[in-house]
mmCIF file of C-alpha atoms in Angstrom:
data_model
loop_
_atom_site.group_PDB
_atom_site.id
_atom_site.type_symbol
_atom_site.label_atom_id
_atom_site.label_comp_id
_atom_site.label_asym_id
_atom_site.label_seq_id
_atom_site.Cartn_x
_atom_site.Cartn_y
_atom_site.Cartn_z
ATOM 1 C CA MET A 144 120.638 -98.818 -159.222
ATOM 2 C CA GLN A 145 118.192 -98.482 -156.274
ATOM 3 C CA THR A 146 117.509 -95.085 -154.811
ATOM 4 C CA SER A 147 117.541 -96.496 -151.446
ATOM 5 C CA SER A 148 121.308 -97.744 -152.022
ATOM 6 C CA LEU A 149 122.227 -94.512 -153.338
ATOM 7 C CA LYS A 150 120.619 -92.639 -150.312
ATOM 8 C CA ALA A 151 122.622 -95.143 -148.010
ATOM 9 C CA LEU A 152 125.880 -94.075 -149.647
ATOM 10 C CA LYS A 153 125.037 -90.292 -149.454
ATOM 11 C CA ASN A 154 124.238 -90.899 -145.563
ATOM 12 C CA TYR A 155 127.564 -92.611 -145.294
ATOM 13 C CA PHE A 156 129.266 -89.432 -146.640
ATOM 14 C CA ARG A 157 127.093 -86.979 -144.683
ATOM 15 C CA GLN A 158 127.924 -88.681 -141.320
ATOM 16 C CA LEU A 159 131.606 -88.091 -141.859
ATOM 17 C CA PRO A 160 132.871 -85.488 -139.216
ATOM 18 C CA ALA A 161 134.467 -83.528 -142.165
ATOM 19 C CA TYR A 162 131.363 -83.301 -144.207
ATOM 20 C CA ASN A 163 129.716 -79.967 -144.799
ATOM 21 C CA ARG A 164 127.112 -78.881 -147.395
ATOM 22 C CA SER A 165 129.739 -77.658 -149.787
ATOM 23 C CA HIS A 166 130.523 -81.587 -150.278
ATOM 24 C CA ASP A 167 126.960 -82.183 -151.585
ATOM 25 C CA GLU A 168 127.741 -81.101 -155.079
ATOM 26 C CA CYS A 169 130.671 -83.496 -155.454
ATOM 27 C CA ILE A 170 128.626 -86.306 -153.826
ATOM 28 C CA GLU A 171 125.771 -85.896 -156.239
ATOM 29 C CA PHE A 172 128.437 -86.006 -158.938
ATOM 30 C CA LEU A 173 129.367 -89.163 -157.784
ATOM 31 C CA LEU A 174 126.240 -90.656 -157.275
ATOM 32 C CA VAL A 175 124.761 -89.994 -160.792
ATOM 33 C CA ARG A 176 127.648 -91.830 -162.305
ATOM 34 C CA LEU A 177 127.400 -94.989 -160.285
ATOM 35 C CA THR A 178 125.594 -97.764 -162.304
ATOM 36 C CA THR A 179 126.581 -101.215 -160.743
ATOM 37 C CA GLN A 180 124.924 -102.570 -157.854
ATOM 38 C CA LYS A 181 125.062 -106.409 -156.845
ATOM 39 C CA GLN A 182 123.221 -108.766 -154.580
ATOM 40 C CA LEU A 183 124.834 -112.083 -153.554
ATOM 41 C CA PRO A 184 123.489 -114.893 -151.292
ATOM 42 C CA LYS A 185 125.231 -115.967 -148.013
ATOM 43 C CA GLY A 186 128.581 -117.798 -148.781
ATOM 44 C CA ALA A 187 129.109 -116.281 -152.008
ATOM 45 C CA ILE A 188 132.639 -114.951 -152.932
ATOM 46 C CA LEU A 189 132.743 -111.400 -154.165
ATOM 47 C CA ASP A 190 134.847 -111.992 -157.394
ATOM 48 C CA ASP A 191 134.715 -108.420 -158.748
ATOM 49 C CA VAL A 192 136.509 -107.138 -155.411
ATOM 50 C CA ASN A 193 139.864 -108.593 -157.167
ATOM 51 C CA GLU A 194 143.417 -107.370 -156.530
ATOM 52 C CA ASN A 195 143.746 -106.296 -160.048
ATOM 53 C CA GLU A 196 141.070 -103.441 -159.671
ATOM 54 C CA ARG A 197 141.607 -100.310 -157.577
ATOM 55 C CA ASP A 198 137.950 -99.800 -157.366
ATOM 56 C CA PHE A 199 135.926 -99.005 -154.111
ATOM 57 C CA PHE A 200 132.706 -100.820 -152.909
ATOM 58 C CA PHE A 201 130.035 -99.626 -150.652
ATOM 59 C CA LEU A 202 128.138 -102.248 -148.569
ATOM 60 C CA VAL A 203 124.508 -101.388 -148.581
ATOM 61 C CA GLN A 204 123.068 -104.266 -146.946
ATOM 62 C CA GLY A 205 124.504 -107.531 -145.001
ATOM 63 C CA TYR A 206 127.792 -108.526 -143.556
ATOM 64 C CA LEU A 207 131.070 -109.452 -145.145
ATOM 65 C CA LYS A 208 133.935 -111.620 -144.031
ATOM 66 C CA GLU A 209 137.263 -110.513 -145.301
ATOM 67 C CA MET A 210 139.463 -113.586 -145.489
ATOM 68 C CA TYR A 211 143.229 -114.178 -145.925
ATOM 69 C CA ARG A 212 145.664 -117.384 -145.989
ATOM 70 C CA ASN A 213 147.111 -117.707 -142.588
ATOM 71 C CA PRO A 214 150.553 -118.832 -143.564
ATOM 72 C CA TYR A 215 151.254 -120.436 -140.107
ATOM 73 C CA GLU A 216 147.992 -122.165 -139.981
ATOM 74 C CA GLN A 217 147.998 -123.250 -143.718
ATOM 75 C CA LYS A 218 144.254 -122.365 -143.701
ATOM 76 C CA ASP A 219 142.008 -119.404 -144.816
ATOM 77 C CA GLU A 220 140.839 -117.261 -141.898
ATOM 78 C CA LEU A 221 139.138 -114.237 -140.832
ATOM 79 C CA PHE A 222 141.080 -110.897 -141.311
ATOM 80 C CA ASN A 223 138.232 -108.356 -140.788
ATOM 81 C CA PHE A 224 134.485 -108.385 -140.453
ATOM 82 C CA ILE A 225 132.644 -105.716 -142.484
ATOM 83 C CA PRO A 226 129.375 -104.449 -141.312
ATOM 84 C CA THR A 227 126.554 -102.760 -143.333
ATOM 85 C CA GLY A 228 127.184 -99.210 -144.301
ATOM 86 C CA SER A 229 131.040 -99.663 -144.944
ATOM 87 C CA ILE A 230 133.513 -98.648 -147.706
ATOM 88 C CA PHE A 231 135.781 -101.498 -148.505
ATOM 89 C CA VAL A 232 138.484 -102.192 -151.121
ATOM 90 C CA ASN A 233 140.696 -105.155 -152.114
ATOM 91 C CA GLU A 234 143.557 -104.324 -149.918
ATOM 92 C CA ASN A 235 146.187 -106.139 -152.075
ATOM 93 C CA SER A 236 145.549 -103.355 -154.669
ATOM 94 C CA HIS A 237 145.997 -100.634 -152.209
ATOM 95 C CA PHE A 238 148.625 -101.441 -149.970
ATOM 96 C CA ALA A 239 152.291 -102.283 -150.222
ATOM 97 C CA ASN A 240 152.314 -105.505 -148.733
ATOM 98 C CA SER A 241 150.178 -107.468 -150.864
ATOM 99 C CA GLN A 242 150.694 -110.852 -149.437
ATOM 100 C CA PRO A 243 148.861 -112.936 -148.426
ATOM 101 C CA PRO A 244 145.925 -112.319 -150.936
ATOM 102 C CA HIS A 245 142.643 -111.055 -149.413
ATOM 103 C CA TYR A 246 139.236 -111.950 -150.575
ATOM 104 C CA TYR A 247 135.589 -111.251 -149.453
ATOM 105 C CA VAL A 248 132.764 -113.741 -148.591
ATOM 106 C CA ALA A 249 129.279 -112.881 -148.078
ATOM 107 C CA HIS A 250 128.505 -113.875 -144.303
ATOM 108 C CA SER A 251 124.742 -112.955 -144.852
ATOM 109 C CA ARG A 252 122.991 -111.881 -148.009
ATOM 110 C CA VAL A 253 124.644 -108.722 -149.328
ATOM 111 C CA THR A 254 124.082 -105.768 -151.574
ATOM 112 C CA TYR A 255 126.889 -103.629 -152.655
ATOM 113 C CA ILE A 256 127.754 -100.757 -154.825
ATOM 114 C CA GLN A 257 130.782 -100.574 -157.051
ATOM 115 C CA ILE A 258 132.620 -97.184 -157.099
ATOM 116 C CA PRO A 259 134.827 -97.451 -160.192
ATOM 117 C CA ARG A 260 138.169 -95.796 -159.686
ATOM 118 C CA SER A 261 137.855 -93.833 -162.984
ATOM 119 C CA VAL A 262 134.809 -92.299 -161.743
ATOM 120 C CA TYR A 263 136.342 -91.537 -158.413
ATOM 121 C CA SER A 264 139.359 -90.044 -160.324
ATOM 122 C CA GLU A 265 136.974 -87.945 -162.491
ATOM 123 C CA MET A 266 135.098 -86.600 -159.430
ATOM 124 C CA LEU A 267 138.343 -85.772 -157.563
ATOM 125 C CA GLU A 268 139.559 -83.798 -160.737
ATOM 126 C CA ALA A 269 136.217 -81.880 -160.739
ATOM 127 C CA TYR A 270 136.018 -81.608 -157.068
ATOM 128 C CA PRO A 271 139.554 -81.668 -155.255
ATOM 129 C CA ARG A 272 138.034 -80.945 -151.902
ATOM 130 C CA PHE A 273 136.275 -84.446 -151.885
ATOM 131 C CA ASN A 274 139.743 -85.378 -150.760
ATOM 132 C CA GLU A 275 138.721 -84.009 -147.106
ATOM 133 C CA LEU A 276 135.873 -86.839 -147.132
ATOM 134 C CA TYR A 277 138.419 -89.505 -148.485
ATOM 135 C CA LEU A 278 140.857 -88.711 -145.745
ATOM 136 C CA ASN A 279 138.004 -88.594 -143.112
ATOM 137 C CA ALA A 280 136.534 -91.892 -144.274
ATOM 138 C CA THR A 281 140.128 -93.297 -144.217
ATOM 139 C CA ALA A 282 140.629 -91.936 -140.614
ATOM 140 C CA GLU A 283 137.575 -93.949 -139.613
ATOM 141 C CA ILE A 284 138.724 -97.029 -140.775
ATOM 142 C CA GLN A 285 142.063 -96.473 -139.278
ATOM 143 C CA ARG A 286 140.592 -95.762 -135.928
ATOM 144 C CA ASN A 287 138.706 -98.912 -136.103
ATOM 145 C CA ARG A 288 141.830 -100.890 -136.950
ATOM 146 C CA ARG A 289 143.825 -99.154 -134.147
ATOM 147 C CA GLU A 290 141.235 -100.017 -131.647
ATOM 148 C CA ARG A 291 141.015 -103.526 -132.583
ATOM 149 C CA LEU A 292 144.831 -103.877 -132.390
ATOM 150 C CA GLY A 293 144.410 -102.731 -128.856
ATOM 151 C CA MET A 294 141.951 -105.441 -128.306
ATOM 152 C CA LEU A 295 144.202 -107.905 -129.952
ATOM 153 C CA ARG A 296 146.867 -107.041 -127.472
ATOM 154 C CA MET A 297 144.829 -107.736 -124.348
ATOM 155 C CA SER A 298 146.313 -110.952 -122.630
ATOM 156 C CA LYS A 299 142.763 -112.547 -121.437
ATOM 157 C CA THR A 300 140.218 -113.888 -124.150
ATOM 158 C CA LEU A 301 137.458 -112.717 -121.773
ATOM 159 C CA ASP A 302 138.796 -109.136 -121.992
ATOM 160 C CA ARG A 303 138.796 -109.355 -125.556
ATOM 161 C CA ILE A 304 135.120 -110.825 -125.738
ATOM 162 C CA GLU A 305 134.117 -107.933 -123.620
ATOM 163 C CA TRP A 306 135.831 -105.332 -125.894
ATOM 164 C CA VAL A 307 133.817 -106.718 -128.940
ATOM 165 C CA LYS A 308 130.562 -106.816 -126.953
ATOM 166 C CA SER A 309 130.954 -102.960 -125.642
ATOM 167 C CA HIS A 310 132.981 -101.505 -128.663
ATOM 168 C CA ARG A 311 131.408 -103.317 -131.640
ATOM 169 C CA PRO A 312 127.847 -104.667 -130.532
ATOM 170 C CA ASP A 313 126.676 -104.203 -134.308
ATOM 171 C CA ILE A 314 129.375 -106.989 -135.167
ATOM 172 C CA TYR A 315 129.073 -109.091 -131.978
ATOM 173 C CA LYS A 316 125.482 -110.007 -132.600
ATOM 174 C CA GLU A 317 126.337 -111.197 -136.018
ATOM 175 C CA LEU A 318 129.434 -113.493 -135.146
ATOM 176 C CA ASP A 319 129.336 -117.111 -134.678
ATOM 177 C CA LYS A 320 131.687 -118.678 -132.347
ATOM 178 C CA THR A 321 134.269 -119.756 -134.997
ATOM 179 C CA THR A 322 134.189 -116.289 -136.668
ATOM 180 C CA LEU A 323 134.300 -114.505 -133.177
ATOM 181 C CA ALA A 324 137.337 -116.654 -132.211
ATOM 182 C CA GLN A 325 139.232 -115.561 -135.431
ATOM 183 C CA TYR A 326 138.064 -111.983 -135.074
ATOM 184 C CA ILE A 327 139.710 -111.734 -131.584
ATOM 185 C CA GLY A 328 142.826 -113.903 -132.491
ATOM 186 C CA VAL A 329 142.253 -117.005 -130.272
ATOM 187 C CA SER A 330 141.433 -120.587 -130.639
ATOM 188 C CA ARG A 331 138.105 -122.043 -130.501
ATOM 189 C CA ALA A 332 139.174 -123.869 -127.585
ATOM 190 C CA SER A 333 140.137 -120.797 -125.738
ATOM 191 C CA LEU A 334 136.828 -119.025 -126.502
ATOM 192 C CA TYR A 335 134.782 -121.950 -125.278
ATOM 193 C CA ARG A 336 136.777 -122.124 -122.127
ATOM 194 C CA ALA A 337 136.264 -118.259 -121.774
ATOM 195 C CA PHE A 338 132.495 -118.773 -122.026
ATOM 196 C CA GLY A 339 132.590 -121.759 -119.818
ATOM 197 C CA ASN A 340 134.137 -119.629 -117.133
ATOM 198 C CA VAL A 341 131.433 -117.007 -117.402
ATOM 199 C CA SER A 342 128.724 -119.154 -116.993
ATOM 200 C CA MET B 146 178.151 -88.866 -132.526
ATOM 201 C CA THR B 147 175.587 -88.049 -135.188
ATOM 202 C CA ASN B 148 176.804 -87.036 -138.665
ATOM 203 C CA HIS B 149 174.615 -84.157 -139.244
ATOM 204 C CA ARG B 150 175.250 -83.974 -143.070
ATOM 205 C CA SER B 151 174.602 -87.732 -143.697
ATOM 206 C CA VAL B 152 171.416 -87.402 -141.572
ATOM 207 C CA ARG B 153 170.330 -84.575 -143.740
ATOM 208 C CA GLU B 154 170.998 -86.498 -146.935
ATOM 209 C CA LEU B 155 169.250 -89.618 -145.617
ATOM 210 C CA ILE B 156 166.040 -87.507 -144.748
ATOM 211 C CA PHE B 157 166.197 -85.737 -148.300
ATOM 212 C CA ARG B 158 166.597 -89.285 -149.812
ATOM 213 C CA GLU B 159 163.570 -90.532 -147.903
ATOM 214 C CA LEU B 160 161.342 -87.654 -148.657
ATOM 215 C CA TYR B 161 162.265 -88.024 -152.367
ATOM 216 C CA LEU B 162 161.157 -91.628 -152.312
ATOM 217 C CA LEU B 163 158.015 -90.857 -150.405
ATOM 218 C CA LEU B 164 156.810 -88.047 -152.934
ATOM 219 C CA GLY B 165 158.521 -89.546 -156.176
ATOM 220 C CA SER B 166 158.861 -86.171 -157.847
ATOM 221 C CA HIS B 167 161.783 -85.560 -160.128
ATOM 222 C CA ASN B 168 160.862 -81.704 -160.637
ATOM 223 C CA LYS B 169 163.932 -79.533 -159.963
ATOM 224 C CA ASP B 170 162.328 -77.078 -157.824
ATOM 225 C CA VAL B 171 160.659 -79.735 -155.780
ATOM 226 C CA LEU B 172 164.211 -81.368 -155.280
ATOM 227 C CA LEU B 173 165.645 -78.101 -154.239
ATOM 228 C CA ALA B 174 162.656 -77.703 -151.812
ATOM 229 C CA LEU B 175 163.265 -80.968 -150.247
ATOM 230 C CA ARG B 176 166.832 -80.321 -149.862
ATOM 231 C CA LEU B 177 166.186 -77.141 -148.109
ATOM 232 C CA LEU B 178 163.413 -78.767 -145.967
ATOM 233 C CA SER B 179 165.793 -81.790 -144.981
ATOM 234 C CA GLU B 180 168.393 -78.689 -143.830
ATOM 235 C CA HIS B 181 165.711 -77.395 -141.274
ATOM 236 C CA PHE B 182 165.374 -80.782 -139.351
ATOM 237 C CA VAL B 183 166.763 -80.287 -135.671
ATOM 238 C CA ILE B 184 168.841 -83.160 -134.761
ATOM 239 C CA GLU B 185 168.918 -84.320 -131.121
ATOM 240 C CA ASN B 186 169.927 -87.288 -129.026
ATOM 241 C CA MET B 187 166.930 -89.259 -127.536
ATOM 242 C CA ALA B 188 167.264 -90.634 -123.890
ATOM 243 C CA LEU B 189 165.164 -93.583 -122.487
ATOM 244 C CA GLY B 190 161.736 -92.256 -121.580
ATOM 245 C CA ASP B 191 161.951 -89.086 -123.659
ATOM 246 C CA GLU B 192 158.376 -88.323 -125.085
ATOM 247 C CA LEU B 193 157.959 -87.329 -128.725
ATOM 248 C CA TRP B 194 154.319 -86.222 -128.095
ATOM 249 C CA HIS B 195 151.856 -86.496 -125.461
ATOM 250 C CA TYR B 196 148.316 -87.821 -125.199
ATOM 251 C CA ASN B 197 145.952 -85.080 -126.346
ATOM 252 C CA GLN B 198 148.482 -83.093 -127.819
ATOM 253 C CA ASN B 199 147.611 -80.755 -130.652
ATOM 254 C CA ARG B 200 151.142 -79.688 -131.635
ATOM 255 C CA SER B 201 152.172 -81.606 -134.947
ATOM 256 C CA THR B 202 155.899 -82.535 -135.402
ATOM 257 C CA VAL B 203 157.404 -84.887 -137.901
ATOM 258 C CA THR B 204 160.375 -86.865 -136.385
ATOM 259 C CA PHE B 205 163.003 -88.829 -138.585
ATOM 260 C CA LEU B 206 164.209 -91.597 -136.397
ATOM 261 C CA ILE B 207 167.846 -91.865 -137.024
ATOM 262 C CA ASP B 208 168.755 -94.543 -134.279
ATOM 263 C CA GLY B 209 166.901 -96.192 -131.468
ATOM 264 C CA VAL B 210 163.342 -97.338 -130.918
ATOM 265 C CA ILE B 211 160.339 -95.396 -130.160
ATOM 266 C CA ALA B 212 157.067 -97.061 -128.706
ATOM 267 C CA GLU B 213 153.603 -95.655 -129.527
ATOM 268 C CA TYR B 214 150.934 -96.431 -127.042
ATOM 269 C CA ILE B 215 147.324 -95.634 -127.419
ATOM 270 C CA LYS B 216 145.008 -94.882 -124.425
ATOM 271 C CA ASN B 217 142.085 -97.456 -123.585
ATOM 272 C CA GLY B 218 140.477 -95.879 -120.630
ATOM 273 C CA ARG B 219 142.910 -95.838 -117.719
ATOM 274 C CA LYS B 220 145.119 -98.305 -119.249
ATOM 275 C CA SER B 221 147.625 -97.812 -122.196
ATOM 276 C CA ASN B 222 148.386 -100.419 -124.876
ATOM 277 C CA LEU B 223 151.482 -100.418 -127.080
ATOM 278 C CA LEU B 224 150.235 -99.566 -130.512
ATOM 279 C CA LYS B 225 153.504 -99.688 -132.657
ATOM 280 C CA LEU B 226 157.045 -99.862 -132.367
ATOM 281 C CA HIS B 227 158.838 -97.402 -134.694
ATOM 282 C CA LYS B 228 162.319 -98.303 -136.046
ATOM 283 C CA LYS B 229 165.196 -96.459 -137.209
ATOM 284 C CA LYS B 230 165.105 -94.681 -140.631
ATOM 285 C CA SER B 231 161.430 -94.010 -140.375
ATOM 286 C CA PHE B 232 159.151 -90.724 -140.109
ATOM 287 C CA VAL B 233 157.242 -90.929 -136.834
ATOM 288 C CA TYR B 234 154.222 -88.511 -136.057
ATOM 289 C CA SER B 235 151.010 -88.549 -134.437
ATOM 290 C CA GLU B 236 148.564 -89.500 -137.197
ATOM 291 C CA ASP B 237 145.685 -87.724 -135.231
ATOM 292 C CA VAL B 238 147.426 -84.461 -135.490
ATOM 293 C CA VAL B 239 149.206 -84.624 -138.920
ATOM 294 C CA LEU B 240 146.762 -86.787 -140.797
ATOM 295 C CA TYR B 241 143.382 -86.098 -139.199
ATOM 296 C CA ARG B 242 143.793 -82.642 -137.332
ATOM 297 C CA THR B 243 142.375 -83.941 -134.091
ATOM 298 C CA PRO B 244 144.098 -84.071 -130.747
ATOM 299 C CA SER B 245 146.513 -86.947 -130.428
ATOM 300 C CA LYS B 246 144.823 -90.339 -128.919
ATOM 301 C CA THR B 247 148.347 -91.824 -128.602
ATOM 302 C CA TYR B 248 151.720 -90.813 -127.054
ATOM 303 C CA ALA B 249 155.168 -91.839 -128.038
ATOM 304 C CA LYS B 250 158.239 -92.422 -126.028
ATOM 305 C CA CYS B 251 161.740 -93.545 -126.475
ATOM 306 C CA VAL B 252 162.488 -97.313 -125.284
ATOM 307 C CA VAL B 253 165.786 -97.862 -126.865
ATOM 308 C CA PRO B 254 167.984 -94.432 -126.815
ATOM 309 C CA GLY B 255 169.384 -93.061 -129.998
ATOM 310 C CA ALA B 256 169.076 -89.990 -132.013
ATOM 311 C CA VAL B 257 166.211 -88.108 -133.964
ATOM 312 C CA ALA B 258 165.750 -85.226 -136.285
ATOM 313 C CA HIS B 259 162.348 -83.245 -136.039
ATOM 314 C CA ILE B 260 160.451 -80.469 -137.878
ATOM 315 C CA SER B 261 157.258 -78.721 -137.371
ATOM 316 C CA TYR B 262 154.611 -80.110 -139.723
ATOM 317 C CA HIS B 263 153.460 -76.417 -140.358
ATOM 318 C CA ALA B 264 157.060 -75.697 -141.767
ATOM 319 C CA MET B 265 156.811 -78.980 -143.753
ATOM 320 C CA GLN B 266 153.354 -78.066 -144.944
ATOM 321 C CA ASP B 267 154.381 -74.566 -146.108
ATOM 322 C CA VAL B 268 156.826 -75.952 -148.492
ATOM 323 C CA PHE B 269 154.463 -78.911 -149.739
ATOM 324 C CA ASP B 270 151.520 -76.298 -150.344
ATOM 325 C CA ARG B 271 153.945 -74.282 -152.423
ATOM 326 C CA PHE B 272 154.595 -77.236 -154.604
ATOM 327 C CA GLY B 273 151.136 -78.712 -154.575
ATOM 328 C CA LEU B 274 152.531 -81.739 -152.720
ATOM 329 C CA THR B 275 150.625 -81.930 -149.478
ATOM 330 C CA GLU B 276 148.073 -84.375 -150.891
ATOM 331 C CA ILE B 277 150.546 -86.743 -152.249
ATOM 332 C CA PHE B 278 152.435 -86.566 -148.897
ATOM 333 C CA ILE B 279 149.367 -87.100 -146.845
ATOM 334 C CA SER B 280 148.196 -90.152 -149.072
ATOM 335 C CA GLN B 281 151.695 -91.700 -148.893
ATOM 336 C CA LEU B 282 151.637 -91.429 -145.146
ATOM 337 C CA VAL B 283 148.015 -93.045 -145.087
ATOM 338 C CA GLU B 284 149.209 -95.816 -147.317
ATOM 339 C CA ILE B 285 152.233 -96.506 -145.116
ATOM 340 C CA SER B 286 150.188 -96.405 -142.050
ATOM 341 C CA MET B 287 147.401 -98.680 -143.293
ATOM 342 C CA THR B 288 150.013 -101.160 -144.376
ATOM 343 C CA GLU B 289 151.495 -101.162 -140.752
ATOM 344 C CA TYR B 290 148.187 -101.661 -139.265
ATOM 345 C CA ARG B 291 147.464 -104.701 -141.852
ATOM 346 C CA GLN B 292 150.927 -106.149 -140.829
ATOM 347 C CA SER B 293 150.262 -105.860 -136.976
ATOM 348 C CA THR B 294 146.977 -107.509 -137.483
ATOM 349 C CA TYR B 295 148.185 -110.383 -139.301
ATOM 350 C CA GLU B 296 150.743 -110.830 -136.384
ATOM 351 C CA LEU B 297 148.201 -110.500 -133.641
ATOM 352 C CA LEU B 298 145.677 -112.832 -135.460
ATOM 353 C CA GLN B 299 147.780 -115.899 -134.581
ATOM 354 C CA SER B 300 146.108 -117.494 -131.894
ATOM 355 C CA SER B 301 149.136 -119.054 -130.286
ATOM 356 C CA GLY B 302 151.930 -116.929 -128.582
ATOM 357 C CA ALA B 303 154.618 -118.904 -130.445
ATOM 358 C CA ARG B 304 153.189 -118.021 -133.790
ATOM 359 C CA ARG B 305 152.838 -114.366 -132.944
ATOM 360 C CA ILE B 306 156.521 -114.197 -132.184
ATOM 361 C CA LEU B 307 157.303 -116.161 -135.644
ATOM 362 C CA ALA B 308 155.158 -113.563 -137.467
ATOM 363 C CA VAL B 309 156.889 -110.551 -135.808
ATOM 364 C CA ILE B 310 160.137 -112.019 -136.579
ATOM 365 C CA ASP B 311 159.361 -112.650 -140.274
ATOM 366 C CA GLU B 312 158.454 -108.931 -140.427
ATOM 367 C CA HIS B 313 161.124 -107.656 -138.541
ATOM 368 C CA PRO B 314 164.104 -110.109 -138.288
ATOM 369 C CA ASP B 315 165.993 -107.654 -135.846
ATOM 370 C CA VAL B 316 163.260 -107.349 -133.165
ATOM 371 C CA LEU B 317 164.752 -109.447 -130.660
ATOM 372 C CA ASP B 318 167.915 -107.549 -130.717
ATOM 373 C CA LEU B 319 166.324 -104.112 -130.836
ATOM 374 C CA VAL B 320 163.235 -104.306 -128.577
ATOM 375 C CA PRO B 321 163.442 -104.754 -124.697
ATOM 376 C CA ARG B 322 161.625 -107.874 -123.693
ATOM 377 C CA SER B 323 158.883 -106.219 -121.601
ATOM 378 C CA GLU B 324 158.064 -103.998 -124.619
ATOM 379 C CA LEU B 325 157.909 -107.019 -126.843
ATOM 380 C CA ALA B 326 155.660 -108.891 -124.449
ATOM 381 C CA ASP B 327 153.288 -105.964 -124.614
ATOM 382 C CA TYR B 328 153.376 -105.778 -128.261
ATOM 383 C CA LEU B 329 152.523 -109.305 -128.719
ATOM 384 C CA GLY B 330 149.605 -109.219 -126.044
ATOM 385 C CA ILE B 331 151.331 -111.893 -123.956
ATOM 386 C CA SER B 332 152.969 -111.863 -120.388
ATOM 387 C CA ARG B 333 156.698 -111.647 -119.951
ATOM 388 C CA ALA B 334 156.749 -115.132 -118.532
ATOM 389 C CA SER B 335 154.930 -116.437 -121.596
ATOM 390 C CA LEU B 336 157.466 -114.558 -123.920
ATOM 391 C CA PHE B 337 160.343 -116.201 -122.319
ATOM 392 C CA ARG B 338 158.751 -119.599 -122.316
ATOM 393 C CA TYR B 339 157.906 -119.350 -126.070
ATOM 394 C CA LEU B 340 161.348 -118.066 -126.786
ATOM 395 C CA LYS B 341 162.810 -121.052 -125.132
ATOM 396 C CA GLN B 342 160.419 -123.351 -126.970
ATOM 397 C CA LEU B 343 161.415 -121.759 -130.213
ATOM 398 C CA ASN B 344 165.254 -121.948 -129.305
ATOM 399 C CA LEU B 345 165.489 -118.202 -129.579
ATOM 400 C CA HIS B 346 166.093 -117.607 -125.913
ATOM 401 C CA ASP B 347 169.286 -115.616 -125.135
ATOM 402 C CA ALA B 348 170.563 -115.884 -121.669
ATOM 403 C CA ASN B 349 172.261 -112.500 -121.895
ATOM 404 C CA LEU B 350 168.919 -110.728 -122.796
#
């Protein structure tokens, strides 16, 4: 396990609004028990983020596409786009509505750390106050989802594009046109029309 | 007219299902807690909570529909439609202890039962149930967001309507058309056009 990767995870916890120094001990407890780090090339599927596991993962480097089978289009499409420095899980193993299945694809070369559920549970037992950080991290994920839903309810394609540009510039610069169209819930034709109107 | 006894029994059952504890003391506590919910009628436009509010209340929706809006600059977007027999609360206040970024109001009249979250928390703290309760609420909430995202990722309005109906078969009977159009991110005219295309148009509505 690279020190820089652990440092990135430590920084992730430290930037959460609920963090204070009393959490350092539990963060260290967690970090010393992490042993699995993986690197995958662009286009690879993350096989270990499967729906049988309730492990957590931390994306140290790169971008991930969270994919699902769109039952109406009968093809695999983007559900979410995960930037560097994010915690991610296989949602099928965490939430009640486990259909359709989700999986992750590396959008670029990626490096990620696995946080086994057993290690997480052990830490929570030793340091129950870590739950404050867990809830805080969940709140951040939820806030992002909530904001994105607001964007997906905008009736104009251009407004949606502008929203990604201004609210998620980190994501916007990485998205190709097809992925952007899927991220904002419009067809490629609508996206190109909107860009055509701008130019 | 709302039957208070059956409402409290329903609240007790929902809390029991949420917490999944068979402990006798816990069951007694949940029974007492359900007795403390205040039952009221809810009229069109009644607000359950305001934007930027700090006060935390948990509401059990007995009947009717509540719409929750999120502020986006000067505009507001419909975030969720809450249906009957569910607990409704500001996530910001109850889960994350921050002022509410959303507000909620009644769009179909009905009845609610509500309780201060602090009163609820006092009971949960006594039995070490607060963390389980919060985790369960987080899971329900994440599941709802996930479902709404599926619906809204459909690039055509017609497919969005079908996706919403798949998840909420009674949505066309329960939710006013203007709210539904807002929820789907399409204009009212488009909604009527798509409903006609899908043979779901009802002249009475």
